[in-house]
Short mmCIF file of C-alpha atoms in Angstrom, two decimals:
data_model
loop_
_atom_site.label_atom_id
_atom_site.label_comp_id
_atom_site.label_asym_id
_atom_site.label_seq_id
_atom_site.Cartn_x
_atom_site.Cartn_y
_atom_site.Cartn_z
CA UNK A 763 28.30 20.20 -3.79
CA UNK A 764 27.84 16.47 -3.42
CA UNK A 765 26.09 14.92 -6.53
CA UNK A 766 22.76 13.34 -6.71
CA UNK A 767 23.29 9.67 -7.81
CA UNK A 768 20.53 8.30 -10.14
CA UNK A 769 20.47 4.58 -10.78
CA UNK A 770 18.82 3.60 -13.98
CA UNK A 771 19.19 5.39 -17.34
CA UNK A 772 15.62 4.71 -18.72
CA UNK A 773 13.03 7.47 -19.14
CA UNK A 774 12.55 8.20 -15.54
CA UNK A 775 16.25 8.21 -14.72
CA UNK A 776 17.28 10.27 -17.76
CA UNK A 777 14.39 12.88 -17.07
CA UNK A 778 15.53 13.04 -13.29
CA UNK A 779 19.10 13.65 -14.34
CA UNK A 780 18.12 16.45 -16.72
CA UNK A 781 15.85 18.17 -14.27
CA UNK A 782 18.32 18.02 -11.33
CA UNK A 783 21.20 19.14 -13.59
CA UNK A 784 19.16 22.06 -14.99
CA UNK A 785 18.46 23.13 -11.41
CA UNK A 786 22.15 23.56 -10.81
CA UNK A 787 23.04 20.26 -9.01
CA UNK A 788 25.57 17.95 -10.14
CA UNK A 789 24.46 14.39 -11.09
CA UNK A 790 25.93 10.93 -11.61
CA UNK A 791 23.83 8.74 -13.81
CA UNK A 792 24.25 5.09 -13.33
CA UNK A 793 23.44 2.82 -16.18
CA UNK A 794 24.37 -0.92 -16.00
CA UNK A 795 24.07 -1.38 -19.84
CA UNK A 796 26.25 -2.44 -21.73
CA UNK A 797 28.16 -4.11 -19.03
CA UNK A 798 25.00 -5.93 -17.81
CA UNK A 799 22.48 -6.71 -20.47
CA UNK A 800 18.68 -7.12 -20.15
CA UNK A 801 16.24 -9.40 -21.86
CA UNK A 802 14.27 -6.40 -23.43
CA UNK A 803 16.98 -3.87 -24.32
CA UNK A 804 18.69 -3.94 -27.71
CA UNK A 805 21.13 -0.89 -27.32
CA UNK A 806 23.21 0.81 -24.61
CA UNK A 807 21.37 4.16 -25.28
CA UNK A 808 19.64 6.03 -22.58
CA UNK A 809 15.78 6.07 -22.48
CA UNK A 810 15.54 3.16 -24.91
CA UNK A 811 11.83 2.37 -25.69
CA UNK A 812 11.46 -1.36 -25.40
CA UNK A 813 7.90 -1.91 -25.89
CA UNK A 814 5.56 0.39 -28.03
CA UNK A 815 6.79 3.58 -29.62
CA UNK A 816 3.65 5.38 -28.63
CA UNK A 817 3.28 8.14 -25.92
CA UNK A 818 -0.41 7.90 -26.34
CA UNK A 819 -2.84 10.74 -26.84
CA UNK A 820 -1.51 14.23 -27.25
CA UNK A 821 -4.87 15.88 -26.64
CA UNK A 822 -4.29 18.08 -23.71
CA UNK A 823 -7.97 19.25 -23.40
CA UNK A 824 -9.85 15.85 -23.31
CA UNK A 825 -7.29 13.26 -22.35
CA UNK A 826 -5.36 12.86 -19.09
CA UNK A 827 -2.12 11.64 -20.70
CA UNK A 828 -2.34 14.50 -23.27
CA UNK A 829 -2.46 16.77 -20.07
CA UNK A 830 0.54 15.09 -18.64
CA UNK A 831 2.48 15.89 -22.02
CA UNK A 832 1.39 19.42 -21.53
CA UNK A 833 2.70 19.56 -18.02
CA UNK A 834 6.09 18.02 -18.94
CA UNK A 835 6.48 20.55 -21.84
CA UNK A 836 5.67 23.43 -19.49
CA UNK A 837 8.32 22.10 -17.02
CA UNK A 838 10.94 21.89 -19.62
CA UNK A 839 10.91 17.99 -19.92
CA UNK A 840 13.87 16.37 -21.77
CA UNK A 841 11.88 13.26 -22.71
CA UNK A 842 8.88 15.14 -24.18
CA UNK A 843 11.21 17.46 -25.95
CA UNK A 844 13.06 14.51 -27.69
CA UNK A 845 9.52 12.93 -28.36
CA UNK A 846 8.44 16.03 -30.05
CA UNK A 847 11.64 16.41 -32.03
CA UNK A 848 11.24 12.84 -33.38
CA UNK A 849 7.38 12.61 -33.61
CA UNK A 850 5.77 10.36 -36.22
CA UNK A 851 2.33 10.69 -37.71
CA UNK A 852 -0.05 8.90 -35.33
CA UNK A 853 -3.52 10.37 -35.85
CA UNK A 854 -3.70 12.35 -32.66
CA UNK A 855 -1.33 10.33 -30.73
CA UNK A 856 2.33 11.02 -30.07
CA UNK A 857 4.43 8.24 -31.48
CA UNK A 858 8.24 8.67 -31.82
CA UNK A 859 11.01 7.27 -33.97
CA UNK A 860 12.63 5.22 -31.17
CA UNK A 861 16.36 5.10 -32.18
CA UNK A 862 16.90 8.96 -32.89
CA UNK A 863 14.79 9.50 -29.73
CA UNK A 864 17.12 7.55 -27.61
CA UNK A 865 20.26 9.04 -29.39
CA UNK A 866 19.04 12.65 -28.66
CA UNK A 867 18.60 12.05 -24.92
CA UNK A 868 21.90 10.21 -24.61
CA UNK A 869 23.63 13.03 -26.43
CA UNK A 870 22.07 15.91 -24.47
CA UNK A 871 22.92 14.22 -21.14
CA UNK A 872 26.33 13.39 -22.10
CA UNK A 873 27.03 16.87 -23.08
CA UNK A 874 25.53 18.44 -20.00
CA UNK A 875 28.30 20.04 -17.85
CA UNK A 876 26.69 18.82 -14.68
CA UNK A 877 25.90 15.23 -15.70
CA UNK A 878 28.44 12.37 -15.34
CA UNK A 879 27.25 8.94 -16.97
CA UNK A 880 28.68 6.04 -15.10
CA UNK A 881 28.41 2.60 -16.94
CA UNK A 882 28.02 -0.34 -14.35
CA UNK A 883 25.69 -2.15 -12.32
CA UNK A 884 24.76 -0.96 -8.60
CA UNK A 885 24.54 -4.48 -7.17
CA UNK A 886 22.68 -3.89 -3.92
CA UNK A 887 21.94 -0.88 -1.80
CA UNK A 888 24.01 2.34 -2.77
CA UNK A 889 27.07 3.24 -0.70
CA UNK A 890 26.26 4.83 2.74
CA UNK A 891 28.14 8.06 1.72
CA UNK A 892 25.74 8.64 -1.19
CA UNK A 893 23.37 11.09 0.62
CA UNK A 894 20.85 11.59 -2.13
CA UNK A 895 19.95 8.72 -4.44
CA UNK A 896 17.15 8.33 -7.07
CA UNK A 897 16.29 4.74 -7.97
CA UNK A 898 14.78 4.66 -11.41
CA UNK A 899 15.60 1.13 -12.33
CA UNK A 900 12.24 0.40 -14.09
CA UNK A 901 10.60 -2.84 -14.88
CA UNK A 902 13.83 -4.81 -15.22
CA UNK A 903 15.55 -3.80 -11.90
CA UNK A 904 18.52 -6.07 -11.39
CA UNK A 905 17.86 -9.03 -8.95
CA UNK A 906 20.69 -7.79 -6.49
CA UNK A 907 19.18 -4.56 -6.06
CA UNK A 908 15.56 -5.75 -5.83
CA UNK A 909 16.73 -8.17 -3.17
CA UNK A 910 18.40 -5.48 -1.23
CA UNK A 911 15.34 -3.24 -1.38
CA UNK A 912 13.16 -6.11 -0.15
CA UNK A 913 15.42 -6.71 2.72
CA UNK A 914 15.56 -2.97 3.60
CA UNK A 915 11.79 -2.69 3.56
CA UNK A 916 10.73 -6.12 4.97
CA UNK A 917 8.23 -6.07 2.25
CA UNK A 918 7.43 -8.80 -0.43
CA UNK A 919 8.09 -7.33 -3.93
CA UNK A 920 5.05 -6.95 -6.10
CA UNK A 921 5.33 -7.77 -9.82
CA UNK A 922 3.25 -8.17 -12.96
CA UNK A 923 4.01 -9.35 -16.54
CA UNK A 924 4.62 -6.93 -19.20
CA UNK A 925 4.68 -7.89 -22.97
CA UNK A 926 6.31 -6.67 -26.15
CA UNK A 927 4.64 -6.32 -29.52
CA UNK A 928 6.22 -7.57 -32.71
CA UNK A 929 7.63 -5.20 -35.45
CA UNK A 930 7.07 -5.81 -39.13
CA UNK A 931 9.29 -4.60 -42.18
CA UNK A 932 6.87 -2.51 -44.36
CA UNK A 933 8.30 -3.94 -47.61
CA UNK A 934 6.87 -7.26 -46.62
CA UNK A 935 3.27 -6.18 -46.20
CA UNK A 936 0.89 -6.92 -49.22
CA UNK A 937 -0.68 -3.42 -49.82
CA UNK A 938 -3.10 -4.88 -52.23
CA UNK A 939 -4.95 -6.01 -49.18
CA UNK A 940 -3.73 -3.27 -46.52
CA UNK A 941 -4.49 0.34 -46.68
CA UNK A 942 -3.37 3.60 -44.83
CA UNK A 943 -6.21 5.16 -42.62
CA UNK A 944 -6.47 6.43 -38.95
CA UNK A 945 -9.85 5.64 -37.54
CA UNK A 946 -12.48 8.17 -38.34
CA UNK A 947 -9.64 9.85 -40.41
CA UNK A 948 -8.58 11.48 -37.12
CA UNK A 949 -5.73 14.00 -37.29
CA UNK A 950 -5.05 17.54 -38.49
CA UNK A 951 -2.73 16.55 -41.46
CA UNK A 952 -2.76 14.04 -44.19
CA UNK A 953 0.13 12.17 -42.55
CA UNK A 954 -1.91 11.94 -39.24
CA UNK A 955 -5.10 10.86 -41.24
CA UNK A 956 -2.97 7.99 -42.72
CA UNK A 957 -0.84 7.04 -39.73
CA UNK A 958 -2.04 3.53 -39.36
CA UNK A 959 -1.81 0.50 -41.85
CA UNK A 960 -5.08 -1.62 -41.70
CA UNK A 961 -5.44 -5.37 -42.57
CA UNK A 962 -9.13 -6.35 -42.84
CA UNK A 963 -10.40 -9.78 -41.85
CA UNK A 964 -13.72 -11.16 -42.72
CA UNK A 965 -15.71 -13.51 -40.13
CA UNK A 966 -14.06 -16.80 -41.39
CA UNK A 967 -10.57 -15.31 -41.23
CA UNK A 968 -11.24 -13.81 -37.74
CA UNK A 969 -12.52 -17.05 -36.39
CA UNK A 970 -9.63 -19.01 -37.57
CA UNK A 971 -7.32 -16.51 -36.22
CA UNK A 972 -8.74 -16.64 -32.70
CA UNK A 973 -8.55 -20.39 -32.96
CA UNK A 974 -4.93 -20.28 -33.74
CA UNK A 975 -4.17 -17.88 -30.98
CA UNK A 976 -5.87 -20.18 -28.56
CA UNK A 977 -4.05 -23.17 -29.76
CA UNK A 978 -0.56 -21.58 -30.19
CA UNK A 979 2.48 -22.77 -28.01
CA UNK A 980 3.05 -20.27 -25.27
CA UNK A 981 6.00 -19.19 -23.13
CA UNK A 982 6.22 -21.39 -19.96
CA UNK A 983 6.61 -19.58 -16.91
CA UNK A 984 9.09 -20.61 -14.02
CA UNK A 985 7.47 -21.72 -10.78
CA UNK A 986 8.28 -18.44 -8.98
CA UNK A 987 6.57 -16.52 -11.90
CA UNK A 988 3.26 -18.57 -11.98
CA UNK A 989 1.15 -16.40 -9.62
CA UNK A 990 2.41 -13.18 -11.26
CA UNK A 991 -0.65 -11.19 -12.67
CA UNK A 992 -0.74 -9.34 -15.99
CA UNK A 993 -1.05 -5.57 -16.24
CA UNK A 994 -4.54 -5.02 -17.56
CA UNK A 995 -3.50 -2.28 -19.87
CA UNK A 996 -0.90 -4.47 -21.59
CA UNK A 997 -2.45 -7.98 -21.99
CA UNK A 998 -1.05 -10.40 -24.47
CA UNK A 999 -3.13 -10.74 -27.41
CA UNK A 1000 -3.77 -14.44 -26.74
CA UNK A 1001 -4.87 -13.72 -23.22
CA UNK A 1002 -7.48 -11.43 -24.55
CA UNK A 1003 -8.44 -13.95 -27.18
CA UNK A 1004 -8.97 -16.52 -24.41
CA UNK A 1005 -11.46 -14.23 -22.45
CA UNK A 1006 -14.04 -14.65 -25.33
CA UNK A 1007 -14.32 -14.96 -29.04
CA UNK A 1008 -15.51 -11.32 -29.45
CA UNK A 1009 -13.07 -9.69 -27.12
CA UNK A 1010 -10.48 -8.68 -29.74
CA UNK A 1011 -13.39 -7.31 -31.96
CA UNK A 1012 -14.22 -4.85 -29.15
CA UNK A 1013 -10.58 -4.34 -28.43
CA UNK A 1014 -7.52 -3.76 -30.70
CA UNK A 1015 -9.24 -5.28 -33.69
CA UNK A 1016 -12.33 -3.12 -33.55
CA UNK A 1017 -13.51 -2.52 -37.20
CA UNK A 1018 -15.03 0.90 -36.68
CA UNK A 1019 -14.18 4.21 -38.33
CA UNK A 1020 -12.47 2.51 -41.29
CA UNK A 1021 -13.37 2.06 -45.00
CA UNK A 1022 -11.37 -0.51 -47.03
CA UNK A 1023 -10.60 1.09 -50.45
CA UNK A 1024 -9.96 -2.42 -51.90
CA UNK A 1025 -13.59 -3.30 -51.10
CA UNK A 1026 -15.45 -0.05 -50.20
CA UNK A 1027 -18.76 -1.82 -50.12
CA UNK A 1028 -17.83 -4.61 -47.59
CA UNK A 1029 -17.49 -3.81 -43.97
CA UNK A 1030 -14.64 -5.68 -42.48
CA UNK A 1031 -15.61 -8.12 -39.50
CA UNK A 1032 -12.20 -7.22 -37.78
CA UNK A 1033 -9.29 -4.99 -38.58
CA UNK A 1034 -5.68 -5.46 -37.48
CA UNK A 1035 -3.71 -2.09 -37.28
CA UNK A 1036 -0.14 -1.31 -37.65
CA UNK A 1037 1.62 1.84 -36.54
CA UNK A 1038 4.69 3.35 -38.00
CA UNK A 1039 7.71 2.64 -35.81
CA UNK A 1040 10.39 4.83 -37.49
CA UNK A 1041 10.55 8.13 -39.39
CA UNK A 1042 11.67 6.21 -42.56
CA UNK A 1043 8.42 4.26 -42.52
CA UNK A 1044 10.18 0.95 -43.00
CA UNK A 1045 9.10 -0.58 -39.73
CA UNK A 1046 5.67 -0.83 -38.38
CA UNK A 1047 4.52 -2.41 -34.96
CA UNK A 1048 1.19 -4.40 -34.82
CA UNK A 1049 -0.97 -2.33 -32.46
CA UNK A 1050 -2.17 -4.25 -29.37
CA UNK A 1051 -0.31 -7.59 -30.39
CA UNK A 1052 1.97 -7.87 -27.34
CA UNK A 1053 2.38 -11.60 -26.92
CA UNK A 1054 3.93 -14.40 -24.85
CA UNK A 1055 3.68 -16.94 -27.84
CA UNK A 1056 6.91 -18.68 -28.67
CA UNK A 1057 8.66 -17.33 -31.69
CA UNK A 1058 7.79 -20.09 -34.19
CA UNK A 1059 4.10 -19.82 -33.19
CA UNK A 1060 4.22 -16.00 -33.62
CA UNK A 1061 5.44 -16.06 -37.26
CA UNK A 1062 2.78 -18.72 -38.15
CA UNK A 1063 -0.27 -17.14 -36.45
CA UNK A 1064 0.59 -13.50 -37.45
CA UNK A 1065 1.11 -14.47 -41.08
CA UNK A 1066 -2.60 -15.61 -41.01
CA UNK A 1067 -3.56 -11.84 -40.94
CA UNK A 1068 -4.50 -10.65 -44.54
CA UNK A 1069 -1.68 -8.62 -45.89
CA UNK A 1070 0.76 -10.14 -43.55
CA UNK A 1071 1.11 -13.60 -45.29
CA UNK A 1072 4.72 -12.83 -46.16
CA UNK A 1073 5.56 -10.63 -43.15
CA UNK A 1074 9.26 -10.32 -42.29
CA UNK A 1075 9.58 -9.51 -38.62
CA UNK A 1076 12.36 -7.08 -37.42
CA UNK A 1077 11.44 -8.05 -33.96
CA UNK A 1078 9.16 -10.71 -32.42
CA UNK A 1079 6.99 -10.17 -29.25
CA UNK A 1080 8.10 -11.28 -25.86
CA UNK A 1081 7.27 -11.00 -22.29
CA UNK A 1082 9.12 -9.88 -19.14
CA UNK A 1083 8.48 -9.61 -15.30
CA UNK A 1084 7.98 -5.97 -14.05
CA UNK A 1085 8.87 -5.39 -10.41
CA UNK A 1086 7.41 -2.42 -8.48
CA UNK A 1087 7.01 -1.32 -4.87
CA UNK A 1088 4.06 -1.22 -2.75
CA UNK A 1089 4.56 2.75 -2.76
CA UNK A 1090 1.52 3.72 -0.73
CA UNK A 1091 3.16 1.75 2.16
CA UNK A 1092 6.63 2.39 1.57
CA UNK A 1093 7.18 5.92 0.21
CA UNK A 1094 6.37 9.44 1.50
CA UNK A 1095 4.79 12.22 -0.58
CA UNK A 1096 8.21 13.28 -1.83
CA UNK A 1097 8.75 9.61 -3.18
CA UNK A 1098 11.45 8.85 -0.41
CA UNK A 1099 11.65 5.56 1.21
CA UNK A 1100 10.42 5.69 4.83
CA UNK A 1101 13.01 3.02 5.76
CA UNK A 1102 15.90 5.17 4.32
CA UNK A 1103 14.91 8.69 3.17
CA UNK A 1104 18.08 9.31 1.16
CA UNK A 1105 16.49 6.88 -1.31
CA UNK A 1106 14.02 8.38 -3.60
CA UNK A 1107 12.21 6.35 -6.14
CA UNK A 1108 10.96 7.25 -9.65
CA UNK A 1109 9.31 5.70 -12.77
CA UNK A 1110 7.74 2.36 -13.19
CA UNK A 1111 9.30 0.87 -10.07
CA UNK A 1112 6.86 3.27 -8.10
CA UNK A 1113 3.75 1.61 -9.59
CA UNK A 1114 3.07 4.01 -12.39
CA UNK A 1115 2.43 2.36 -15.80
CA UNK A 1116 3.39 3.75 -19.20
CA UNK A 1117 6.23 5.87 -20.76
CA UNK A 1118 4.77 9.24 -20.02
CA UNK A 1119 3.78 8.48 -16.42
CA UNK A 1120 7.42 6.92 -15.68
CA UNK A 1121 9.08 10.11 -17.23
CA UNK A 1122 6.82 12.43 -15.37
CA UNK A 1123 7.70 10.74 -12.00
CA UNK A 1124 11.43 11.10 -12.84
CA UNK A 1125 10.85 14.67 -13.62
CA UNK A 1126 9.23 15.15 -10.14
CA UNK A 1127 11.97 13.16 -8.41
CA UNK A 1128 14.74 15.08 -10.06
CA UNK A 1129 13.19 18.44 -9.19
CA UNK A 1130 12.49 17.31 -5.59
CA UNK A 1131 15.86 15.97 -4.98
CA UNK A 1132 17.49 19.14 -6.44
CA UNK A 1133 15.44 21.34 -4.42
CA UNK A 1134 16.11 19.38 -1.24
CA UNK A 1135 19.90 19.58 -2.08
CA UNK A 1136 19.67 23.33 -2.54
CA UNK A 1137 18.02 23.74 0.87
CA UNK A 1138 14.59 24.71 -0.49
CA UNK A 1139 12.36 21.55 -0.23
CA UNK A 1140 9.73 21.31 -2.92
CA UNK A 1141 6.20 20.09 -2.37
CA UNK A 1142 4.57 17.81 -4.86
CA UNK A 1143 2.16 19.33 -7.38
CA UNK A 1144 -1.43 19.74 -6.27
CA UNK A 1145 -3.67 16.65 -6.91
CA UNK A 1146 -5.74 18.65 -9.27
CA UNK A 1147 -2.80 18.30 -11.82
CA UNK A 1148 -1.68 15.23 -13.80
CA UNK A 1149 1.50 14.75 -12.12
CA UNK A 1150 0.00 15.60 -8.78
CA UNK A 1151 -2.75 13.08 -9.23
CA UNK A 1152 -0.33 10.36 -10.10
CA UNK A 1153 2.12 10.99 -7.18
CA UNK A 1154 -0.73 11.38 -4.73
CA UNK A 1155 -2.12 8.01 -5.95
CA UNK A 1156 1.00 6.05 -5.56
CA UNK A 1157 2.07 7.58 -2.24
CA UNK A 1158 -1.02 7.19 -0.32
CA UNK A 1159 -4.11 7.68 -2.46
CA UNK A 1160 -4.25 3.95 -3.42
CA UNK A 1161 -5.06 1.22 -1.12
CA UNK A 1162 -1.77 -0.61 -0.16
CA UNK A 1163 -3.50 -3.86 0.28
CA UNK A 1164 -4.69 -3.99 -3.20
CA UNK A 1165 -2.07 -1.67 -4.91
CA UNK A 1166 -1.54 -2.33 -8.80
CA UNK A 1167 0.24 -0.23 -11.43
CA UNK A 1168 -1.78 2.67 -12.75
CA UNK A 1169 -1.90 4.72 -16.03
CA UNK A 1170 -2.78 8.33 -15.50
CA UNK A 1171 -6.62 8.99 -15.93
CA UNK A 1172 -9.23 11.49 -14.76
CA UNK A 1173 -10.43 9.05 -12.16
CA UNK A 1174 -7.39 10.00 -10.03
CA UNK A 1175 -8.30 13.69 -10.04
CA UNK A 1176 -10.40 15.41 -7.31
CA UNK A 1177 -14.01 15.73 -8.62
CA UNK A 1178 -14.97 18.98 -10.17
CA UNK A 1179 -17.67 21.26 -8.70
CA UNK A 1180 -20.91 20.59 -10.64
CA UNK A 1181 -21.76 23.07 -13.29
CA UNK A 1182 -24.72 25.45 -12.57
CA UNK A 1183 -27.88 23.92 -13.86
CA UNK A 1184 -26.95 20.17 -13.72
CA UNK A 1185 -24.22 17.65 -14.35
CA UNK A 1186 -21.44 18.45 -17.06
CA UNK A 1187 -21.24 16.45 -20.16
CA UNK A 1188 -18.15 14.38 -20.64
CA UNK A 1189 -16.31 16.72 -22.93
CA UNK A 1190 -17.20 19.59 -20.72
CA UNK A 1191 -16.00 17.74 -17.57
CA UNK A 1192 -12.72 16.68 -19.29
CA UNK A 1193 -12.19 20.25 -20.31
CA UNK A 1194 -12.86 21.33 -16.74
CA UNK A 1195 -10.26 18.96 -15.52
CA UNK A 1196 -7.53 20.04 -17.91
CA UNK A 1197 -8.32 23.86 -17.42
CA UNK A 1198 -7.98 23.45 -13.76
CA UNK A 1199 -4.82 21.50 -14.03
CA UNK A 1200 -3.13 23.73 -16.19
CA UNK A 1201 -3.80 26.75 -13.99
CA UNK A 1202 -2.78 24.92 -10.76
CA UNK A 1203 0.49 23.34 -12.48
CA UNK A 1204 1.64 26.77 -13.77
CA UNK A 1205 1.06 28.16 -10.11
CA UNK A 1206 3.10 25.32 -8.68
CA UNK A 1207 5.88 25.49 -11.25
CA UNK A 1208 6.45 29.22 -10.99
CA UNK A 1209 8.09 29.39 -7.50
CA UNK A 1210 10.38 26.59 -8.47
CA UNK A 1211 11.42 28.07 -11.78
CA UNK A 1212 15.34 28.24 -11.91
CA UNK A 1213 16.71 31.41 -13.60
CA UNK A 1214 18.63 30.53 -16.98
#
């Protein structure tokens, strides 16, 4: 049997390879690292997490991304299994220890009898004799491949800027000022209830911090980058600050649900949170602090935060350009390119945003490609499911004229029937979405189940 070729060893490509191989189809997974490096990656491991280490909410009854976690677990997802295996306390969210997470995925794929990992860049369109290809090259698609896709589709590439948050060594944080607590003490275990480090600011400190953000030296964009927009869900901290002096206090620095044990009678004016980045608890990333400030400015400004005056940074923030397709115009409902149906796309390049969303589209692409290879084509999940809502959005539900990257959310789902006697409350409505999705996803999954 001819293999499925998968270009890109990130979350989507790794998941696609796993799903296709588990379905009984041979796979060649092409990853250009370490032969060709990128700005954001630090290792040659598969599924390396380059930005946050959070997979966001794990609540599968009240949150759309938590529902997506549930669906991926139900479908035997490799990425979600590795995330669960290397989960860190995160107060109701699913955060992972990024290095062992990547090592686990790399090892499991390398050991799979139907997976071959090929290290090297695919510079341009895949060879004509590759009859089934999944392109899962993510936000850092190589320029040669991006140019070839543009030429094939006669479509200008869309792009936005994505930013990376800094990581701090725990030993350099002043615990005489900072404290451990999740907002509203959320979480079922003590570890979850103390998953975040909090650094309080009074009004004077907050105002000075905002002034410093606004005045700091920023990364200069090249001419061809100047009209590229930001993704609204991952704005640089200084861009948020420029939108208004109170924007940060109603965003990542909101001072609610927290009590400072060092000064319990004083309510902080703002609070900076840090989340554990590894199982040892030696590294913490600053939540919401993705940035385009130059390195020298970052260390100066972030050390203004109480508790971080002597912060030692394991990694400073950065910014990179993220390329994606106009998928509603270019892809069919099986994520195949209209101009060349042997090419199927998955992950962030399709216009989904977020680790979980990218991996979920890889899961679908791998299953669809394998089913097609085995002579039993697989329809996408119904739009009442989280995966189905996402793939429906990117392959036709969104307006191609205004298409922008999208996280999974209940606004993508078909409306529920109104409850008898009036409108549902929000919690009942969200529970209605998730109950319906679970039933529909299980029904979709069952005919496609591959015997062990």
